[in-house]
CSV table of C-alpha atoms and ligand atoms in Angstrom, one decimal:
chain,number,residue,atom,x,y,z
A,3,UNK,CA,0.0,0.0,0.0
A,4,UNK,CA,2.0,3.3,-0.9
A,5,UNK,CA,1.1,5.9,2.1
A,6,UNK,CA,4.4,7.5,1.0
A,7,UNK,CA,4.3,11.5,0.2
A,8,UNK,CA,7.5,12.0,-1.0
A,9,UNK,CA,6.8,15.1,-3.0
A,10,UNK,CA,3.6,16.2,-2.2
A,11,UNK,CA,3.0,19.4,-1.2
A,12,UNK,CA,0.1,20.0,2.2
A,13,UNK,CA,-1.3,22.6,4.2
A,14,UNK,CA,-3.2,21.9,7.4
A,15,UNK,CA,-5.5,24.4,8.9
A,16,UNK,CA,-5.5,24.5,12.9
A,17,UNK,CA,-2.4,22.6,13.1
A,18,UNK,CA,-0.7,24.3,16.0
A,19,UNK,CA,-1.9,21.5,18.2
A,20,UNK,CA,-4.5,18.7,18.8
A,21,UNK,CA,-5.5,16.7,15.6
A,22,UNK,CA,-4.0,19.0,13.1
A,23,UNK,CA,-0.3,18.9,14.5
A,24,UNK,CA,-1.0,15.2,14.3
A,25,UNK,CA,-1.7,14.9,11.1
A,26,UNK,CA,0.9,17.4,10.1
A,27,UNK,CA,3.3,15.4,11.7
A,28,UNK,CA,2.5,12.0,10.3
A,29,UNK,CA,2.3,13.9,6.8
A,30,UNK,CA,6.1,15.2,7.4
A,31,UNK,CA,7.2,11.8,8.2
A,32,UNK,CA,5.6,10.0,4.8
A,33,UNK,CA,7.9,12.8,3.2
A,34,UNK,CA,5.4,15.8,2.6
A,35,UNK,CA,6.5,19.5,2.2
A,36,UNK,CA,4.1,20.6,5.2
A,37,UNK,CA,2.6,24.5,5.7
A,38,UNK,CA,1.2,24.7,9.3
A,39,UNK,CA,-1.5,26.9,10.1
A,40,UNK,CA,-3.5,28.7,12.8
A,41,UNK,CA,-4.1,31.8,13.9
A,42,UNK,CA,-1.1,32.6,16.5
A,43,UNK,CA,2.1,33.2,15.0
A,44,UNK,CA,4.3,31.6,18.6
A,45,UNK,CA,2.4,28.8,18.7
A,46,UNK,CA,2.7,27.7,15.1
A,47,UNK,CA,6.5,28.4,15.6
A,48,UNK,CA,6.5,26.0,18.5
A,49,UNK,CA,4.7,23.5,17.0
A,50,UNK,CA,6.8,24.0,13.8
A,51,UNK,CA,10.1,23.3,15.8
A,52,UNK,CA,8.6,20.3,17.2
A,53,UNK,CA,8.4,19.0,13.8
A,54,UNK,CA,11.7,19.6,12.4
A,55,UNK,CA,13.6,16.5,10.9
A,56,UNK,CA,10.7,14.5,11.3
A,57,UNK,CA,11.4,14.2,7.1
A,58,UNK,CA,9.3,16.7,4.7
A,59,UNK,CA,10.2,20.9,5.0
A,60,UNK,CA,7.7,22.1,7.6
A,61,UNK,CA,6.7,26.0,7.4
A,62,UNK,CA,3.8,28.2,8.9
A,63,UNK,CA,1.7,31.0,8.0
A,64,UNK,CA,-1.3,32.8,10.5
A,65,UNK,CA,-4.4,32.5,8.6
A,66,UNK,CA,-7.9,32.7,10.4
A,67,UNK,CA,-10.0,29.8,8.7
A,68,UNK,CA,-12.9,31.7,8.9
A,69,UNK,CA,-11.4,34.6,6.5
A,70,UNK,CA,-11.5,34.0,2.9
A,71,UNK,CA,-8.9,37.0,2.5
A,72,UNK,CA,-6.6,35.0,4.5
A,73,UNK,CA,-7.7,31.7,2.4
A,74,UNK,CA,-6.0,33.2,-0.3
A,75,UNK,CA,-3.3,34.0,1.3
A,76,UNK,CA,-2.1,31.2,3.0
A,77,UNK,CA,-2.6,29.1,0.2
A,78,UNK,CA,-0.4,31.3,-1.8
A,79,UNK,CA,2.3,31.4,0.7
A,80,UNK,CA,2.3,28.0,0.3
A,81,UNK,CA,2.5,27.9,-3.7
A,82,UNK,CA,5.3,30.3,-3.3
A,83,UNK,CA,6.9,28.4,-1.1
A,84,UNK,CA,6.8,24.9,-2.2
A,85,UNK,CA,5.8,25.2,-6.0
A,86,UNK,CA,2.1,23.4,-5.9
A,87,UNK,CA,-0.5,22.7,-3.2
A,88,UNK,CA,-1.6,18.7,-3.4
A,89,UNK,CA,-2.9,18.1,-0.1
A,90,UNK,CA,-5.5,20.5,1.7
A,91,UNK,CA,-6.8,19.0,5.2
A,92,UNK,CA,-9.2,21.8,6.0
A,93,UNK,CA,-9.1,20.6,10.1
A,94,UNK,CA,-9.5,24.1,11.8
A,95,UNK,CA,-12.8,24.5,13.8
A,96,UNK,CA,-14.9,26.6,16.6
A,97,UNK,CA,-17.3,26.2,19.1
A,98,UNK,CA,-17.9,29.1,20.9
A,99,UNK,CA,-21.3,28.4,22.5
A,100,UNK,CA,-22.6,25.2,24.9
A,101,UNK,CA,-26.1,25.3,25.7
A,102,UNK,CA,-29.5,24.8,23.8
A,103,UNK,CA,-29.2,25.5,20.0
A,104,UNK,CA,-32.7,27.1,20.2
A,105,UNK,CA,-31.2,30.0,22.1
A,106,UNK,CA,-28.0,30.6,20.2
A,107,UNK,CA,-27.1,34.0,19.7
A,108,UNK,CA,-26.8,34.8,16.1
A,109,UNK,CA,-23.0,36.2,16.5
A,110,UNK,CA,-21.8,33.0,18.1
A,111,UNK,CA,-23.5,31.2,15.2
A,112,UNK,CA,-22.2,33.5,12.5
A,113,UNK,CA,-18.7,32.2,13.4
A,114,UNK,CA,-19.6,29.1,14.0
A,115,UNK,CA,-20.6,28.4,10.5
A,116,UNK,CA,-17.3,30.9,9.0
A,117,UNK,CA,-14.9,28.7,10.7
A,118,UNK,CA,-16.4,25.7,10.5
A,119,UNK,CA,-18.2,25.1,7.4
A,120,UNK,CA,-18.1,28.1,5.1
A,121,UNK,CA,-14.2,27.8,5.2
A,122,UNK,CA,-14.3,24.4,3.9
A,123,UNK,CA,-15.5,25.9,0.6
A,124,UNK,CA,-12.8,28.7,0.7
A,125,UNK,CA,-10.2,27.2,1.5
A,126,UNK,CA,-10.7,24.4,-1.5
A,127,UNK,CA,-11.5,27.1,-4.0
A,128,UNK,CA,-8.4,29.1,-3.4
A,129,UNK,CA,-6.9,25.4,-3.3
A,130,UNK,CA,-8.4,24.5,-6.9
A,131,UNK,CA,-7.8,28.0,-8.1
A,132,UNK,CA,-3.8,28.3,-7.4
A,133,UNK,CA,-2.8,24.5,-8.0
A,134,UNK,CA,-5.4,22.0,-8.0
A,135,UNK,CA,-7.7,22.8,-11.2
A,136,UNK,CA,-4.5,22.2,-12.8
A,137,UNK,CA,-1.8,19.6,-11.1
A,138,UNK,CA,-4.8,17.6,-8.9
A,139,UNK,CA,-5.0,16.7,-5.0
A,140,UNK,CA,-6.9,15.7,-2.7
A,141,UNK,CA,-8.8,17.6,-0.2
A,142,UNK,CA,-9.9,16.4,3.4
A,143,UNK,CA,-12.2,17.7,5.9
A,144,UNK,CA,-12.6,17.4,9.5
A,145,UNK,CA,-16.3,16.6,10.1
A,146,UNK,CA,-17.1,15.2,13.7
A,147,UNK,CA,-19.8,11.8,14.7
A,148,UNK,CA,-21.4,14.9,15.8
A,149,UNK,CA,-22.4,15.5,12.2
A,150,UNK,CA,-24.7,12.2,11.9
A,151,UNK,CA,-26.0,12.5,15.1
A,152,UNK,CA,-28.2,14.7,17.6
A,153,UNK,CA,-26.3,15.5,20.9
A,154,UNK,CA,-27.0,17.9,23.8
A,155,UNK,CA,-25.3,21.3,23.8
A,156,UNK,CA,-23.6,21.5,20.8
A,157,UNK,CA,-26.3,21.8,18.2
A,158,UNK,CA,-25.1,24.3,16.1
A,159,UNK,CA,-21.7,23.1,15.8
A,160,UNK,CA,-23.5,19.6,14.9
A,161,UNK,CA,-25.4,21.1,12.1
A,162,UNK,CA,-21.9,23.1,10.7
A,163,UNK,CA,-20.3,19.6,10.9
A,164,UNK,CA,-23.0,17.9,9.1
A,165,UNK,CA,-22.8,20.2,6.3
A,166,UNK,CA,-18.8,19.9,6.3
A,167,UNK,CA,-19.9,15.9,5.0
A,168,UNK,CA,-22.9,16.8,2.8
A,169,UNK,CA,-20.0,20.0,1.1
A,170,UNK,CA,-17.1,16.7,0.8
A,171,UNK,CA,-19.7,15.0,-1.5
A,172,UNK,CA,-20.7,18.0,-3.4
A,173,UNK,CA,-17.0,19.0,-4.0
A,174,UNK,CA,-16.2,15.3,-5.0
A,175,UNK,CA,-18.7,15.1,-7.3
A,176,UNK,CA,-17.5,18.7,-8.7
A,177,UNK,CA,-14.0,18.3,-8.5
A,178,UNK,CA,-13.3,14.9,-9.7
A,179,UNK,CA,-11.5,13.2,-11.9
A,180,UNK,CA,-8.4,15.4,-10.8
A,181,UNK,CA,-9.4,16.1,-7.1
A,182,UNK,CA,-10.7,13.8,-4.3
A,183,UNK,CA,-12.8,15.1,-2.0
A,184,UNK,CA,-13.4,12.8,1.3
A,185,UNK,CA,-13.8,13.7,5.1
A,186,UNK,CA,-13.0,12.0,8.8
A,187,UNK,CA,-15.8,12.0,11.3
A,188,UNK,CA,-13.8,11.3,14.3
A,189,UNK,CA,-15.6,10.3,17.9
A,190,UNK,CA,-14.2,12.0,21.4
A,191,UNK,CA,-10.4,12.6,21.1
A,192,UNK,CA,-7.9,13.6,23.2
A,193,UNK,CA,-7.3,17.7,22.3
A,194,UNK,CA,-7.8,21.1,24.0
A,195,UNK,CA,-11.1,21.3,22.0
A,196,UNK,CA,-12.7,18.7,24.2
A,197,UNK,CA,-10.8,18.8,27.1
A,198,UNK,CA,-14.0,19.6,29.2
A,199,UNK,CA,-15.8,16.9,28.1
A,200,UNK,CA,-13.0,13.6,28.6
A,201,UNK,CA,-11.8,15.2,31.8
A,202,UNK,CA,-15.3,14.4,33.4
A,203,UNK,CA,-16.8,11.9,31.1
A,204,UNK,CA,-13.7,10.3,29.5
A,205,UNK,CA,-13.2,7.1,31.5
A,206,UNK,CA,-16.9,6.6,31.4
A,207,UNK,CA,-17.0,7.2,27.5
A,208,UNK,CA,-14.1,4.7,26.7
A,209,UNK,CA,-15.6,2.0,29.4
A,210,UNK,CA,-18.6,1.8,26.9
A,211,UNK,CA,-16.3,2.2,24.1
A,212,UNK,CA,-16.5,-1.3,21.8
A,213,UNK,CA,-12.5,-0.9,21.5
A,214,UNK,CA,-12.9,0.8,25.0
A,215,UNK,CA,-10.6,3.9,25.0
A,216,UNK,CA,-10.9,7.3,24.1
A,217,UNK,CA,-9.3,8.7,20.8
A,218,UNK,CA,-5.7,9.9,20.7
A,219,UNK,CA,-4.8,12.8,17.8
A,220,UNK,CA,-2.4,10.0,16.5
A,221,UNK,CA,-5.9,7.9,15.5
A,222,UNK,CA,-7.0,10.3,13.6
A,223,UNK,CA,-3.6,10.8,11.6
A,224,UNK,CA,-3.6,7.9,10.7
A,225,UNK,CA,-6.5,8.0,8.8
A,226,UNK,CA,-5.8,11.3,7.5
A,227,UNK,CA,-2.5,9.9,5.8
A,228,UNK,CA,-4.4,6.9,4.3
A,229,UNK,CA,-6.9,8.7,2.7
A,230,UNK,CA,-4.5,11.6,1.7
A,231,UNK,CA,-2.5,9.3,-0.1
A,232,UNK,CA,-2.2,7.0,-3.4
A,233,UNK,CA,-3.7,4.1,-1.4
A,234,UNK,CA,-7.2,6.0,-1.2
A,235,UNK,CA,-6.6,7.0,-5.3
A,236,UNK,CA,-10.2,5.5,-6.0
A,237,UNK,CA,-11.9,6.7,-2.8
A,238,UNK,CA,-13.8,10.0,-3.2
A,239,UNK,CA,-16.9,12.0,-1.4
A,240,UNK,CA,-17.0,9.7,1.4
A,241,UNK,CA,-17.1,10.3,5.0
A,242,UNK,CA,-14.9,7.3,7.7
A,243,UNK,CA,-16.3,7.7,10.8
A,244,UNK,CA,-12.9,7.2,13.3
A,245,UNK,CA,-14.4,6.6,16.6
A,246,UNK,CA,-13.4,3.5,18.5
A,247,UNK,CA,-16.8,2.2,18.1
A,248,UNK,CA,-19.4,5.3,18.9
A,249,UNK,CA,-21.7,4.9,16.4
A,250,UNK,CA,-21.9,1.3,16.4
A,251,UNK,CA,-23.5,1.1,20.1
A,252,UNK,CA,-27.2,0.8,20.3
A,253,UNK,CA,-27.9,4.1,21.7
A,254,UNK,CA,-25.8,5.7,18.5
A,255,UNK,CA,-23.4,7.6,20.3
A,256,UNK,CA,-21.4,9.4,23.1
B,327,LIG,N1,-11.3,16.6,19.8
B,327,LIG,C1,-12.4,16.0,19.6
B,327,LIG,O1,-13.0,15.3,20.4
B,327,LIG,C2,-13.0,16.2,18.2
B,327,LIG,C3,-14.1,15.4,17.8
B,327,LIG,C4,-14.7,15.5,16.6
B,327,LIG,C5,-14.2,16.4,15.7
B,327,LIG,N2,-13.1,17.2,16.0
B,327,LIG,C6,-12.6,18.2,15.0
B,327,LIG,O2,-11.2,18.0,14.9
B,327,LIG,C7,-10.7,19.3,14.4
B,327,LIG,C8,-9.5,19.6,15.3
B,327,LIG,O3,-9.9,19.8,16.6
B,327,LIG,P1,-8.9,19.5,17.8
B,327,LIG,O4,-9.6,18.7,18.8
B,327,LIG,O5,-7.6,19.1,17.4
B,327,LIG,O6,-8.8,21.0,18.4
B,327,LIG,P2,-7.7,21.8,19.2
B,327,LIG,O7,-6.7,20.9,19.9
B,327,LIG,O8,-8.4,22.9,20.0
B,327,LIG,O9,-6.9,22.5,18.0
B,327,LIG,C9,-7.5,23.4,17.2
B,327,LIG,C10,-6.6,24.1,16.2
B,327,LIG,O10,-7.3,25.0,15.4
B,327,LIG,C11,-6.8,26.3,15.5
B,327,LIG,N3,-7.9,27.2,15.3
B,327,LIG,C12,-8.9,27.4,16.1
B,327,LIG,N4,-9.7,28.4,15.6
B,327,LIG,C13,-9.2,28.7,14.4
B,327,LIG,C14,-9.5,29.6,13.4
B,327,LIG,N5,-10.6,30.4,13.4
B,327,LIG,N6,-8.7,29.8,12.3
B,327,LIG,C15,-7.5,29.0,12.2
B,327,LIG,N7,-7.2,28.1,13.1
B,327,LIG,C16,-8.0,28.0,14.2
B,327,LIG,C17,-6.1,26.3,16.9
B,327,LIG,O11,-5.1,27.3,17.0
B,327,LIG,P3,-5.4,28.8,17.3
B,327,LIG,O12,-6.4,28.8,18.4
B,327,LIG,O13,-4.0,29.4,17.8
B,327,LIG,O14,-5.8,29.5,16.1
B,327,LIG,C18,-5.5,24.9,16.9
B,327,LIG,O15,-4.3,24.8,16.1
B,327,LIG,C19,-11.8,20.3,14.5
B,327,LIG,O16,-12.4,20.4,13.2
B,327,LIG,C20,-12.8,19.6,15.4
B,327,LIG,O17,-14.1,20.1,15.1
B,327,LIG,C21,-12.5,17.1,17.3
């Protein structure tokens, strides 16, 4: 199977930490040029060091997701800098607000959907426009179980996330033969992002877990790499649900 990227040329949005580090990472060491990005230049710096000689070129640029302007500009940083843009992972997301999604304030949702959804579609056209339409890639986006499912408290995010899978087959469809277009759906992992929730629920979540543990970044690399690379070439618009088992219990979920 050839997970190899010698070559290849990605950009990972939020990858200053958590899931998007990981996967920058694990991109690096199957020999990818790698362009980190987040919104705070020290951090991306840090988490840049952390990579070095790990194998592919790592570089950063501060880009908020949620700003096409800065879409643009990242990505073409990252032309200039590496010669072509192959691999988008569109991985950065929000979730500013926990509580009912009837009473949502409509600022807090605004971002909500720029950051999280809105960006997806951005992001790939400024991906398409400077290197894909042309040379090909593959896109990925972050979606969450979240996004098939109806949870307590984080409705709105649920709904931007669900829309992240339903824009991965759109785009597929679109952007094919030359551009694949897929998404993960990962269950409770181990990040900043959800720190709340596995600090109190975590060992009761993985002890109904089929595989009975609570994700690590590294899980969801792992599948990044596979469907970023040559071995997924015939896999397009489709959605793999990463979640030790979530959606496979009889009540559907976390
Ligand atoms: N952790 C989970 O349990 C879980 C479950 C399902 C899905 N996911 C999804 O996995 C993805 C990564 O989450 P994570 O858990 O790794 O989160 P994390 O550890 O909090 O990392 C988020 C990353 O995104 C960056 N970021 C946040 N807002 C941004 C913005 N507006 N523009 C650019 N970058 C931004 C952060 O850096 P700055 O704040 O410095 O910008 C950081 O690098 C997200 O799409 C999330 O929805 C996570």
């Amino acid at each position: 199977m050839d997970l190899r990227l010698d070559g290849k040329v990605a950009l990972v949005t939020g990858s200053s930490r958590g899931i998007g580090l990981a996967i920058a990472a694990r991109f690096a060491e199957a020999g990818a040029s790698v362009m980190l990005s987040s919104r705070k230049a020290e951090a991306l710096e840090e988490a840049a060091g952390s990579l070095a000689g790990r194998g592919g070129e790592v570089a950063w640029e501060v880009a908020n997701a949620g700003d096409p302007a800065q879409a643009e500009a990242c990505v073409g940083a990252t032309v200039e800098r590496f010669g072509s843009l192959d691999i988008l992972v569109n991985n950065a997301a929000t979730n500013p607000y926990y509580g009912r999604m009837i009473e949502i304030d409509v600022p807090r949702a605004t971002k909500t959907t720029e950051v999280n959804q809105l960006a997806i579609l951005t992001w790939t056209q400024a991906a398409w426009r400077s290197s894909m339409e042309e040379r090909g890639g593959s896109v990925l986006n972050i979606a969450s179980i979240g996004g098939l499912a109806v949870e307590p408290g984080i409705g709105w995010y649920n709904v931007t996330k669900a829309a992240v899978i339903h824009t991965t087959r759109q785009l597929a469809y679109e952007l094919g033969p030359g551009v694949r277009v897929n998404a993960l759906a990962p269950g409770l992992v181990k990040t900043l992002f959800a720190r709340e929730l596995w600090e109190t629920h975590g060992e009761a979540v993985a002890a109904r877990l089929p595989l009975g543990r609570i994700g690590e970044p590294e899980d969801i690399a792992a599948a990044a790499l596979f469907l970023s690379s040559e071995a997924a070439s015939w896999i397009t618009g489709q959605t793999l649900v990463v979640d030790g088992g979530a959606m496979s219990m009889p009540s559907g979920g976390t």
